Tab-separated table of C-alpha atoms in Angstrom:
chain	number	residue	atom	x	y	z
A	9	ASN	CA	162.081	79.015	125.456
A	10	ILE	CA	159.637	81.829	124.887
A	11	GLN	CA	161.435	84.704	125.571
A	12	GLN	CA	158.878	86.768	127.775
A	13	VAL	CA	158.482	89.579	129.489
A	14	GLY	CA	155.354	90.222	130.944
A	15	ASN	CA	152.592	89.280	129.135
A	16	PHE	CA	154.606	90.464	126.187
A	17	VAL	CA	155.453	87.156	123.922
A	18	HIS	CA	158.460	87.766	121.835
A	19	PRO	CA	156.968	87.750	118.239
A	20	GLU	CA	160.538	86.826	116.555
A	21	THR	CA	160.620	84.056	119.398
A	22	ASP	CA	157.191	83.335	118.673
A	23	MET	CA	157.569	82.825	114.906
A	24	GLU	CA	160.345	80.432	115.175
A	25	LYS	CA	158.261	78.168	117.039
A	26	LEU	CA	155.055	78.330	114.635
A	27	ASP	CA	157.875	76.989	112.257
A	28	THR	CA	159.365	74.387	114.580
A	29	ILE	CA	155.230	73.294	114.920
A	30	SER	CA	154.635	73.703	110.875
A	31	LYS	CA	157.892	70.992	109.968
A	32	GLU	CA	156.540	69.119	112.588
A	33	ILE	CA	153.275	68.933	110.997
A	34	LEU	CA	154.532	68.327	107.686
A	35	GLU	CA	157.240	65.564	109.140
A	36	ILE	CA	153.762	63.422	110.357
A	37	LYS	CA	151.724	64.116	107.074
A	38	LYS	CA	154.912	62.384	105.250
A	39	ARG	CA	155.101	59.563	107.468
A	40	ILE	CA	151.647	59.439	107.015
A	41	ARG	CA	150.614	59.293	103.854
A	42	PRO	CA	152.403	56.419	102.393
A	43	MET	CA	150.388	54.142	104.908
A	44	LYS	CA	147.280	56.493	103.631
A	45	ASN	CA	148.169	55.581	100.037
A	46	GLU	CA	148.140	51.956	100.837
A	47	SER	CA	144.721	51.554	102.462
A	48	TYR	CA	143.370	53.244	99.701
A	49	LYS	CA	145.014	51.147	97.331
A	50	THR	CA	143.730	48.041	99.092
A	51	GLN	CA	140.122	49.446	99.091
A	52	PHE	CA	140.286	49.975	95.826
A	53	ASP	CA	141.750	46.740	94.748
A	54	THR	CA	139.166	45.243	97.077
A	55	VAL	CA	136.141	46.878	95.161
A	56	ILE	CA	137.376	46.417	91.781
A	57	SER	CA	137.874	42.473	92.897
A	58	LEU	CA	134.441	42.301	92.740
A	59	LEU	CA	133.114	44.348	90.005
A	60	PRO	CA	132.092	42.782	86.359
A	61	ASN	CA	134.399	42.918	84.256
A	62	THR	CA	132.543	45.556	81.428
A	63	TYR	CA	133.360	48.161	84.853
A	64	VAL	CA	136.549	47.508	85.754
A	65	THR	CA	138.340	49.309	82.680
A	66	HIS	CA	135.879	52.275	83.311
A	67	VAL	CA	136.562	52.381	87.366
A	68	LYS	CA	140.297	52.717	86.860
A	69	GLU	CA	140.076	55.413	84.487
A	70	ALA	CA	137.250	57.060	86.585
A	71	ALA	CA	140.086	56.827	89.751
A	72	GLN	CA	143.289	58.437	87.512
A	73	LYS	CA	143.861	62.530	88.472
A	74	GLY	CA	141.511	64.681	86.878
A	75	VAL	CA	139.064	61.921	85.335
A	76	SER	CA	136.781	62.645	88.008
A	77	SER	CA	137.317	66.563	88.511
A	78	TRP	CA	134.151	67.550	86.631
A	79	LEU	CA	132.229	65.973	89.755
A	80	THR	CA	133.529	68.338	91.691
A	81	CYS	CA	134.257	71.995	90.549
A	82	LEU	CA	131.917	74.268	90.761
A	83	PRO	CA	129.730	74.696	87.481
A	84	LEU	CA	131.519	77.690	85.630
A	85	GLU	CA	129.710	79.031	82.743
A	86	GLU	CA	132.804	81.526	82.065
A	87	HIS	CA	135.296	78.396	81.667
A	88	GLY	CA	132.240	75.793	80.383
A	89	PHE	CA	132.189	73.741	83.660
A	90	ILE	CA	128.531	72.942	83.318
A	91	LEU	CA	126.156	69.927	82.567
A	92	ASN	CA	122.058	70.431	82.292
A	93	LYS	CA	120.376	67.800	83.867
A	94	LYS	CA	120.577	65.191	80.668
A	95	GLU	CA	123.464	66.141	80.269
A	96	PHE	CA	124.817	65.164	83.692
A	97	SER	CA	122.879	61.571	83.133
A	98	ASP	CA	124.442	60.459	79.948
A	99	ALA	CA	128.367	61.511	81.696
A	100	ILE	CA	127.637	59.949	85.008
A	101	CYS	CA	126.164	55.940	82.221
A	102	LEU	CA	129.616	57.330	80.495
A	103	ARG	CA	131.703	56.929	82.926
A	104	TYR	CA	130.889	53.236	83.887
A	105	ASN	CA	129.322	52.075	81.061
A	106	ILE	CA	126.003	51.662	81.650
A	107	THR	CA	123.114	50.934	79.065
A	108	LEU	CA	121.717	54.393	77.488
A	109	LYS	CA	117.952	54.627	77.260
A	110	GLY	CA	117.267	56.680	74.725
A	111	LEU	CA	119.864	55.578	72.012
A	112	PRO	CA	119.308	54.590	68.299
A	113	LYS	CA	119.009	50.971	68.178
A	114	ASN	CA	121.574	51.483	64.722
A	115	CYS	CA	124.020	54.106	63.850
A	116	GLY	CA	123.654	56.446	60.732
A	117	CYS	CA	126.148	54.357	59.260
A	118	GLY	CA	124.234	51.076	59.138
A	119	LYS	CA	125.730	49.806	62.318
A	120	PRO	CA	124.491	48.240	65.772
A	121	ASN	CA	124.455	51.143	68.012
A	122	ASP	CA	126.046	51.065	71.625
A	123	ILE	CA	127.907	53.976	74.079
A	124	ASN	CA	130.919	52.312	72.273
A	125	HIS	CA	130.215	52.804	68.856
A	126	THR	CA	129.130	56.278	69.403
A	127	MET	CA	132.518	56.838	70.897
A	128	ILE	CA	134.312	55.889	67.582
A	129	CYS	CA	132.415	56.189	64.890
A	130	PRO	CA	133.208	58.555	62.014
A	131	LYS	CA	130.188	59.459	60.395
A	132	GLY	CA	128.510	63.340	62.003
A	133	GLY	CA	132.484	64.455	62.585
A	134	TYR	CA	131.910	63.824	66.183
A	135	VAL	CA	135.433	62.386	66.513
A	136	HIS	CA	137.065	65.445	64.762
A	137	LEU	CA	135.326	67.834	66.857
A	138	ARG	CA	136.271	65.950	70.080
A	139	HIS	CA	140.725	65.690	68.844
A	140	ASN	CA	139.776	69.463	67.548
A	141	GLN	CA	138.867	70.703	71.414
A	142	ILE	CA	141.119	69.181	73.027
A	143	ARG	CA	144.400	71.143	70.221
A	144	ASP	CA	142.166	74.129	70.227
A	145	ILE	CA	142.467	73.992	73.891
A	146	GLU	CA	146.153	72.858	74.833
A	147	ALA	CA	146.972	76.215	71.688
A	148	LYS	CA	145.058	78.782	73.280
A	149	LEU	CA	146.755	78.229	77.037
A	150	LEU	CA	150.470	77.907	75.332
A	151	SER	CA	149.872	81.348	73.906
A	152	GLU	CA	149.466	82.577	77.354
A	153	VAL	CA	153.087	81.079	78.251
A	154	CYS	CA	155.180	80.600	75.089
A	155	HIS	CA	155.770	82.083	71.861
A	156	ASP	CA	155.194	81.036	67.976
A	157	VAL	CA	152.719	78.928	68.664
A	158	ILE	CA	150.816	77.745	65.715
A	159	ILE	CA	147.793	75.557	65.089
A	160	GLU	CA	148.060	72.803	62.148
A	161	PRO	CA	152.023	73.685	61.720
A	162	PRO	CA	153.471	72.470	57.492
A	163	LEU	CA	156.471	69.941	58.689
A	164	LEU	CA	159.639	71.249	56.319
A	165	PRO	CA	159.579	69.473	52.447
A	166	LEU	CA	162.196	66.677	52.553
A	167	ALA	CA	164.936	66.864	50.328
A	168	GLY	CA	165.900	63.123	49.891
A	169	GLU	CA	166.843	62.385	53.371
A	170	GLN	CA	166.593	59.146	54.645
A	171	PHE	CA	164.937	57.519	57.866
A	172	HIS	CA	165.665	53.913	59.331
A	173	LEU	CA	161.839	53.670	60.656
A	174	GLN	CA	159.779	53.136	57.116
A	175	SER	CA	156.554	54.341	59.705
A	176	THR	CA	158.177	57.810	59.555
A	177	ASN	CA	155.517	59.800	57.554
A	178	LYS	CA	157.584	61.217	54.549
A	179	ALA	CA	153.917	62.696	52.837
A	180	ALA	CA	155.511	66.716	51.191
A	181	GLU	CA	152.546	68.302	53.474
A	182	ALA	CA	152.432	66.564	56.403
A	183	ARG	CA	151.430	68.009	59.579
A	184	LEU	CA	150.922	68.235	63.314
A	185	ASP	CA	148.516	69.267	65.714
A	186	VAL	CA	150.339	72.188	67.263
A	187	SER	CA	153.483	73.583	67.701
A	188	ALA	CA	154.670	76.597	70.076
A	189	ARG	CA	158.423	77.820	70.889
A	190	GLY	CA	159.561	78.095	75.017
A	191	VAL	CA	157.442	75.060	76.228
A	192	TRP	CA	161.248	73.525	78.306
A	193	ARG	CA	163.723	76.312	76.562
A	194	VAL	CA	163.230	79.769	74.821
A	195	MET	CA	164.203	79.338	71.909
A	196	ASP	CA	163.446	75.307	71.268
A	197	LYS	CA	160.890	74.710	69.252
A	198	VAL	CA	158.010	72.130	70.169
A	199	PHE	CA	155.742	69.882	68.141
A	200	PHE	CA	152.621	68.319	69.433
A	201	ASP	CA	149.670	66.227	68.005
A	202	VAL	CA	146.367	64.884	69.887
A	203	ARG	CA	145.460	61.836	69.830
A	204	ILE	CA	142.006	61.019	72.012
A	205	PHE	CA	140.984	57.087	71.817
A	206	HIS	CA	138.371	55.643	73.542
A	207	PRO	CA	139.577	52.156	76.298
A	208	THR	CA	137.068	49.334	75.715
A	209	ALA	CA	137.062	49.794	71.195
A	210	ALA	CA	138.228	46.538	70.134
A	211	SER	CA	141.423	47.819	69.162
A	212	ASN	CA	142.827	48.721	72.841
A	213	ALA	CA	140.610	46.332	74.980
A	214	THR	CA	143.581	43.943	74.795
A	215	ALA	CA	146.130	46.135	74.930
A	216	ASN	CA	148.240	46.217	78.153
A	217	ASP	CA	148.497	49.799	78.390
A	218	PRO	CA	146.696	51.590	75.443
A	219	PHE	CA	148.615	55.029	76.115
A	220	ARG	CA	151.942	53.542	75.427
A	221	LYS	CA	150.809	52.229	72.671
A	222	HIS	CA	149.478	55.216	71.114
A	223	GLU	CA	152.125	57.121	72.044
A	224	MET	CA	155.045	55.117	70.656
A	225	GLU	CA	152.559	54.897	67.381
A	226	LYS	CA	152.807	58.542	67.476
A	227	LYS	CA	156.452	58.411	67.846
A	228	ARG	CA	157.017	56.066	64.835
A	229	THR	CA	154.954	58.455	62.417
A	230	TYR	CA	156.536	61.755	63.616
A	231	ASN	CA	159.512	61.566	66.169
A	232	GLN	CA	162.116	60.707	63.965
A	233	ARG	CA	160.897	63.754	61.020
A	234	VAL	CA	161.037	66.318	63.975
A	235	ILE	CA	164.444	65.765	65.677
A	236	ASP	CA	166.107	65.133	62.335
A	237	VAL	CA	164.683	67.778	59.777
A	238	GLU	CA	163.254	70.486	62.625
A	239	LYS	CA	165.951	69.878	65.078
A	240	ALA	CA	162.657	70.333	67.485
A	241	THR	CA	161.248	67.832	69.655
A	242	PHE	CA	157.809	65.864	69.569
A	243	VAL	CA	154.981	65.119	72.564
A	244	PRO	CA	152.127	63.117	71.503
A	245	LEU	CA	149.338	64.018	74.496
A	246	VAL	CA	147.278	61.143	73.794
A	247	PHE	CA	144.497	61.092	75.916
A	248	SER	CA	141.500	58.262	76.706
A	249	THR	CA	137.610	59.615	75.516
A	250	ASN	CA	137.496	58.786	80.356
A	251	GLY	CA	139.644	62.173	80.274
A	252	ALA	CA	142.957	60.001	81.830
A	253	MET	CA	145.800	61.348	80.444
A	254	GLY	CA	149.023	59.459	78.998
A	255	LYS	CA	152.494	59.746	80.532
A	256	GLU	CA	153.679	62.386	77.945
A	257	ALA	CA	150.537	63.940	77.732
A	258	GLU	CA	150.214	64.231	81.639
A	259	THR	CA	153.855	65.317	82.184
A	260	PHE	CA	153.502	68.129	79.440
A	261	ASN	CA	150.404	69.350	81.154
A	262	LYS	CA	152.336	69.959	84.240
A	263	ARG	CA	155.193	71.479	82.783
A	264	LEU	CA	152.376	73.744	81.279
A	265	ALA	CA	150.641	74.613	84.357
A	266	THR	CA	153.607	75.884	85.867
A	267	LEU	CA	154.426	78.473	83.529
A	268	LEU	CA	150.527	79.217	84.119
A	269	SER	CA	150.802	79.517	87.300
A	270	LEU	CA	154.442	82.043	87.330
A	271	LYS	CA	152.403	83.819	84.867
A	272	ARG	CA	149.132	84.609	86.683
A	273	ASN	CA	151.322	84.887	89.384
A	274	ILE	CA	148.823	81.728	91.004
A	275	SER	CA	149.524	77.951	93.097
A	276	TYR	CA	150.625	75.200	91.065
A	277	SER	CA	148.073	73.649	92.792
A	278	ASP	CA	145.146	76.271	91.543
A	279	ALA	CA	147.483	76.007	87.650
A	280	ILE	CA	147.707	72.217	87.136
A	281	SER	CA	143.120	71.866	88.461
A	282	PHE	CA	142.166	74.474	86.197
A	283	VAL	CA	144.642	72.530	83.437
A	284	ARG	CA	142.559	69.717	83.852
A	285	ARG	CA	139.557	70.491	83.942
A	286	LYS	CA	139.114	72.422	81.292
A	287	ILE	CA	140.146	68.936	79.115
A	288	ARG	CA	138.363	66.916	81.017
A	289	PHE	CA	134.931	69.230	80.759
A	290	SER	CA	136.215	69.398	76.991
A	291	ILE	CA	136.199	65.912	76.714
A	292	LEU	CA	133.363	64.772	78.740
A	293	ARG	CA	131.438	67.419	76.458
A	294	THR	CA	132.183	66.746	72.774
A	295	SER	CA	131.975	62.788	73.607
A	296	LEU	CA	128.521	63.667	75.111
A	297	ILE	CA	127.605	65.066	71.962
A	298	ALA	CA	128.770	62.434	70.372
A	299	LEU	CA	126.362	59.948	71.961
A	300	ARG	CA	123.175	61.855	71.267
A	301	GLY	CA	124.328	63.667	67.962
A	302	TYR	CA	122.460	63.175	64.940
A	303	ARG	CA	123.792	60.758	62.343
A	304	GLY	CA	121.476	60.457	59.519
A	305	PRO	CA	121.506	61.983	55.925
A	306	VAL	CA	121.977	65.799	55.479
A	307	VAL	CA	118.788	67.002	54.212
A	308	ASP	CA	119.610	69.987	51.228
A	309	GLN	CA	117.590	73.267	52.129
A	310	GLN	CA	117.532	75.436	48.911
A	311	ILE	CA	117.795	78.979	51.136
A	312	ASN	CA	115.243	81.197	49.970
A	313	GLU	CA	116.735	84.187	47.512
A	314	ASP	CA	115.407	86.634	50.150
A	315	SER	CA	117.144	85.377	52.896
A	316	ASP	CA	119.957	87.722	54.259
A	317	ILE	CA	122.937	86.182	53.641
A	318	ASP	CA	122.699	87.264	50.283
A	319	LEU	CA	122.014	90.567	51.612
A	320	ILE	CA	125.722	91.084	52.285
A	321	PRO	CA	127.677	91.013	48.858
A	322	ARG	CA	129.906	87.995	48.813
A	323	ASN	CA	133.544	89.647	48.448
A	324	ASN	CA	132.480	90.542	52.340
A	325	LEU	CA	132.338	87.434	53.875
A	326	HIS	CA	135.452	86.751	55.743
A	327	PHE	CA	135.730	83.769	57.793
């Protein structure tokens, strides 16, 4: 069907033929994809059935989108996508809940120490560090594509408002983690609150869907107040220490990736991969810090009177 004069192929007809071939290839891929997914699922279920129970939860989470991105991306220092050899080894142990060598038998808080305890122990501030890093990453990405981005925005004070949920937070100085305008629609305001949980902690191990459990806890605390008083939208951003996202966090970050792809003029696939890697590496690095972090007593050290800090007038110190 190609119109040919001598050895010349008409370019428009040639392009039409290529478009037809491309469409046929896409159709074939579309038909094959469900079969491939079913094959992978069967193989995955077979592997899961052979594993000890101590590994099942971790392997299932490792199979979720974005969780293994730290293993496949380039080690780009400017984005923080790097680990030294000890961190890499610890990350593998954390990924599969393998016993770590070199951990003290007892934590600084006095309790027996293991991987699970290091992920939930509040001593040393590592739980807050993990939370704040994700909060700041989401806020930084939002500030690139949205307006009025605020970290720890205070909620409007109450003036006798009544809520049908007794669990609603009524504190006068209540705050959420981040707020922004323009996430879904240009002028609408959205509030976000971050939670990162450890899936094998006692409070999560028995839950059928721990992500949903934590999302609903956040919603019962803040959703009605945000909707009724702030006239805004509330989105709980729930992650696990393995790097998996809850449904609402996944939906939001897909939207964020769409906005970033338009802003940076890159493909959506590149944008969502970047967002997932930033989040995954942040959770991983802060988890590794918590794994080996010092939790002993704070040693008081007398600052030398001749130290450099005394050379700076107090009224010139800005933070």
